[in-house]
Coordinates of C-alpha atoms in Angstrom, one line a residue:
Chain A
N1 CA 3.3 -10.2 -0.7
A2 CA 3.4 -6.5 -1.5
G3 CA 5.0 -5.3 1.8
V4 CA 4.2 -1.5 2.5
T5 CA 2.2 0.3 -0.2
Q6 CA 2.5 4.3 0.0
T7 CA 0.4 6.2 -2.3
P8 CA 1.1 8.8 -4.0
K9 CA 4.5 8.9 -4.9
F10 CA 4.6 12.5 -5.8
Q11 CA 2.1 15.7 -5.0
V12 CA 2.2 19.3 -5.1
L13 CA -0.5 21.0 -3.1
K14 CA -1.5 24.9 -2.6
T15 CA -1.5 26.3 0.7
G16 CA -4.5 25.5 2.5
Q17 CA -5.4 22.5 0.5
S18 CA -6.0 19.3 2.5
M19 CA -4.9 15.6 1.1
T20 CA -4.7 12.2 2.7
L21 CA -1.4 10.0 2.0
Q22 CA -2.5 6.6 2.1
C23 CA -0.3 3.8 3.5
A24 CA -1.3 -0.2 3.6
Q25 CA 0.7 -3.2 4.9
D26 CA 0.1 -6.9 3.9
M27 CA 2.1 -8.5 6.6
N28 CA -0.3 -8.2 9.5
H29 CA 1.9 -6.0 11.3
E30 CA 0.6 -4.4 14.5
Y31 CA 2.7 -1.3 14.4
M32 CA 2.9 1.5 12.0
S33 CA 4.3 4.7 11.8
W34 CA 4.6 8.0 9.7
Y35 CA 7.9 9.8 9.3
R36 CA 9.1 12.8 7.6
Q37 CA 12.2 13.4 6.1
D38 CA 13.8 16.8 5.7
P39 CA 17.4 17.7 4.4
G40 CA 20.0 18.0 7.3
M41 CA 17.9 16.1 9.6
G42 CA 17.0 12.6 10.6
L43 CA 13.6 10.8 10.2
R44 CA 11.0 12.3 12.0
L45 CA 8.1 10.5 14.0
I46 CA 4.9 12.1 13.1
H47 CA 2.1 9.7 14.2
Y48 CA 2.1 6.1 15.0
S49 CA -0.2 3.2 15.9
V50 CA 0.4 0.2 18.0
G51 CA -2.9 -1.9 16.3
A52 CA -6.4 -1.1 15.2
G53 CA -8.2 1.7 17.0
I54 CA -5.0 3.0 18.8
T55 CA -3.0 6.0 17.4
D56 CA -0.8 8.6 19.4
Q57 CA 1.3 11.5 18.6
G58 CA 5.1 11.6 17.8
E59 CA 7.8 14.2 17.7
V60 CA 6.1 16.5 15.0
P61 CA 2.4 15.9 14.8
N62 CA 0.8 19.7 14.4
G63 CA -0.9 19.5 11.2
Y64 CA -1.3 15.9 10.8
N65 CA -4.2 13.6 11.6
V66 CA -4.3 10.1 11.6
S67 CA -6.6 7.0 12.1
R68 CA -6.3 3.2 12.0
S69 CA -9.6 1.6 11.7
T70 CA -8.2 -1.6 10.3
T71 CA -4.5 -3.8 10.8
E72 CA -3.8 -3.1 7.4
D73 CA -4.5 0.7 6.8
F74 CA -2.5 3.9 8.2
P75 CA -3.7 7.1 6.5
L76 CA -2.1 10.3 7.2
R77 CA -4.3 13.4 6.8
L78 CA -2.8 17.0 6.1
L79 CA -5.7 19.2 7.3
S80 CA -4.6 22.7 5.7
A81 CA -1.2 22.3 4.0
A82 CA 1.4 24.8 4.7
P83 CA 4.8 25.2 2.9
S84 CA 6.6 24.0 6.1
Q85 CA 5.0 20.7 5.3
T86 CA 7.2 20.6 2.0
S87 CA 8.8 17.1 2.8
V88 CA 9.1 13.5 1.9
Y89 CA 6.8 11.4 3.7
F90 CA 7.7 7.8 4.7
C91 CA 5.2 4.8 6.1
A92 CA 6.6 1.9 8.1
S93 CA 5.4 -1.0 9.9
S94 CA 6.9 -3.7 12.1
L95 CA 5.7 -6.7 14.0
G96 CA 6.2 -4.6 17.2
V97 CA 7.4 -1.6 18.5
G98 CA 11.4 -1.4 18.1
L99 CA 11.4 -4.5 15.7
R100 CA 12.6 -4.7 12.0
A101 CA 10.8 -1.8 10.1
F102 CA 9.4 -2.1 6.4
F103 CA 9.2 0.9 4.7
G104 CA 7.1 2.2 1.8
Q105 CA 8.7 3.9 -1.1
G106 CA 7.9 7.8 0.2
T107 CA 5.7 10.3 -0.9
R108 CA 7.5 13.7 -2.1
L109 CA 5.0 16.5 -1.1
T110 CA 5.6 19.9 -2.3
V111 CA 3.2 23.0 -0.9
V112 CA 3.5 25.9 -2.9
Chain B
K1 CA 18.0 14.4 24.9
N2 CA 18.4 11.1 23.4
E3 CA 20.5 11.3 20.3
V4 CA 21.9 9.2 17.5
E5 CA 25.2 10.6 16.0
Q6 CA 26.6 9.3 12.9
S7 CA 30.1 9.6 11.1
P8 CA 31.2 10.8 8.9
Q9 CA 28.5 12.7 7.2
N10 CA 29.7 12.0 3.3
L11 CA 32.2 9.3 2.4
T12 CA 33.8 9.1 -0.8
A13 CA 35.4 5.5 -1.7
Q14 CA 37.2 3.9 -4.8
E15 CA 35.6 0.6 -5.7
G16 CA 37.2 -2.3 -3.7
E17 CA 37.6 -0.5 -0.7
F18 CA 37.1 -1.2 2.8
I19 CA 34.2 1.1 4.3
T20 CA 33.6 2.0 7.8
I21 CA 30.4 4.0 9.1
N22 CA 30.0 4.9 12.9
C23 CA 27.1 5.5 14.9
S24 CA 27.0 6.5 18.6
Y25 CA 24.0 7.1 21.0
S26 CA 23.7 8.5 24.5
V27 CA 21.4 6.2 27.0
G28 CA 20.7 2.8 27.1
I29 CA 19.0 0.9 24.0
S30 CA 16.9 -2.2 23.2
A31 CA 18.2 -2.4 19.5
L32 CA 20.1 -0.7 16.9
H33 CA 19.0 -0.7 13.4
W34 CA 21.1 0.0 10.3
L35 CA 19.0 0.9 7.2
Q36 CA 19.7 1.8 3.4
Q37 CA 18.4 4.5 1.4
H38 CA 19.0 4.3 -2.4
P39 CA 19.0 7.4 -4.4
G40 CA 15.4 6.5 -5.6
G41 CA 14.4 7.3 -2.0
G42 CA 13.4 3.8 -1.0
I43 CA 14.5 2.8 2.7
V44 CA 15.5 -0.8 3.2
S45 CA 16.4 -2.3 6.7
L46 CA 19.8 -4.0 6.6
F47 CA 20.4 -5.1 10.3
M48 CA 18.7 -5.0 13.8
L49 CA 21.2 -6.0 16.5
S50 CA 21.4 -5.5 20.3
S51 CA 24.7 -7.3 20.9
G52 CA 27.6 -8.5 19.1
K53 CA 27.9 -8.8 15.3
K54 CA 25.8 -9.5 12.5
K55 CA 27.2 -10.4 8.5
H56 CA 25.3 -10.2 5.6
G57 CA 27.0 -10.7 2.6
R58 CA 29.9 -8.1 2.3
L59 CA 27.9 -6.2 4.9
I60 CA 29.0 -6.3 8.7
A61 CA 27.4 -4.6 11.5
T62 CA 29.0 -4.5 15.0
I63 CA 27.7 -3.1 18.2
N64 CA 29.6 -2.4 21.6
I65 CA 26.9 -1.8 24.4
Q66 CA 29.5 -0.6 27.0
E67 CA 30.6 2.2 24.5
K68 CA 27.3 2.9 23.1
H69 CA 28.6 2.7 19.7
S70 CA 28.1 0.9 16.5
S71 CA 29.9 0.3 13.1
L72 CA 28.7 -0.7 9.8
H73 CA 31.5 -2.2 7.5
I74 CA 31.2 -3.0 3.7
T75 CA 33.9 -5.0 2.5
A76 CA 35.2 -5.0 -1.4
S77 CA 32.6 -2.0 -1.8
H78 CA 31.0 -1.5 -5.3
P79 CA 29.3 1.4 -7.0
R80 CA 26.0 -0.2 -6.3
D81 CA 26.7 0.5 -2.6
S82 CA 26.2 4.1 -3.1
A83 CA 23.5 5.3 -0.7
V84 CA 22.8 6.8 2.5
Y85 CA 23.4 4.4 5.4
I86 CA 21.3 5.4 8.5
C87 CA 21.4 4.6 11.9
A88 CA 18.5 4.2 14.3
V89 CA 17.9 3.0 18.0
T90 CA 15.0 2.2 20.2
Y91 CA 15.5 3.6 23.7
Y92 CA 14.7 1.8 26.8
G93 CA 11.9 3.8 27.9
G94 CA 11.4 5.6 24.9
S95 CA 7.9 6.5 24.1
Q96 CA 6.2 3.2 22.9
G97 CA 10.1 2.0 21.9
N98 CA 9.6 4.0 18.6
L99 CA 12.8 4.4 16.7
I100 CA 15.2 7.4 16.9
F101 CA 17.2 8.5 13.9
G102 CA 20.6 9.6 12.9
K103 CA 21.2 11.8 10.1
G104 CA 22.8 9.6 7.7
T105 CA 26.1 9.0 5.9
K106 CA 26.0 9.6 2.2
L107 CA 28.5 7.0 0.8
S108 CA 29.7 7.2 -3.0
V109 CA 31.6 4.3 -4.1
K110 CA 33.5 5.3 -7.6
P111 CA 34.5 2.8 -10.2

């Protein structure tokens, strides 16, 4: 039982490049979410999903896309990376909204 | 705006000390979470509570619904407790019940 697996752990991108952050969970959780963590701020919600085929925007969705084709996977796509997207990204899952969350290890992304 | 405030922002303690971290929030909640983020970056859920008190080892979490306040206590602190402790809440009527996070309290326990 691996929990929430998030890859990569580190990534450097050039401005304008695109990439996908992968997130997979093996706990059969319906609810999955992506957050970004910036210095001096609490984690902020980017996008979330309450089940396969259903996604919605969070607090800071601009510049990011998500899809949920299976219960297990919830990838986050950066369409055209900008320096403002330099951050640490966390994927999380839970049985339901507001319930105990399980987090991935985080991805430290630098956009130059 | 629904906010979660934590205090203190930074806390340094000597090994063995009793530690308290506070969290206050502004409107009714369905649940409050305490999370721990180690220097390596990973985040672990410590407690989820909606009333009363929970205990796990040397960690105790309490919540006072009327005062909209929660505390996380660490008894007999140890250097391995050094981490950032994060409070998060789920508000009634919040967007799909998503978590709202405090900015965290950075704890450093000196041997």
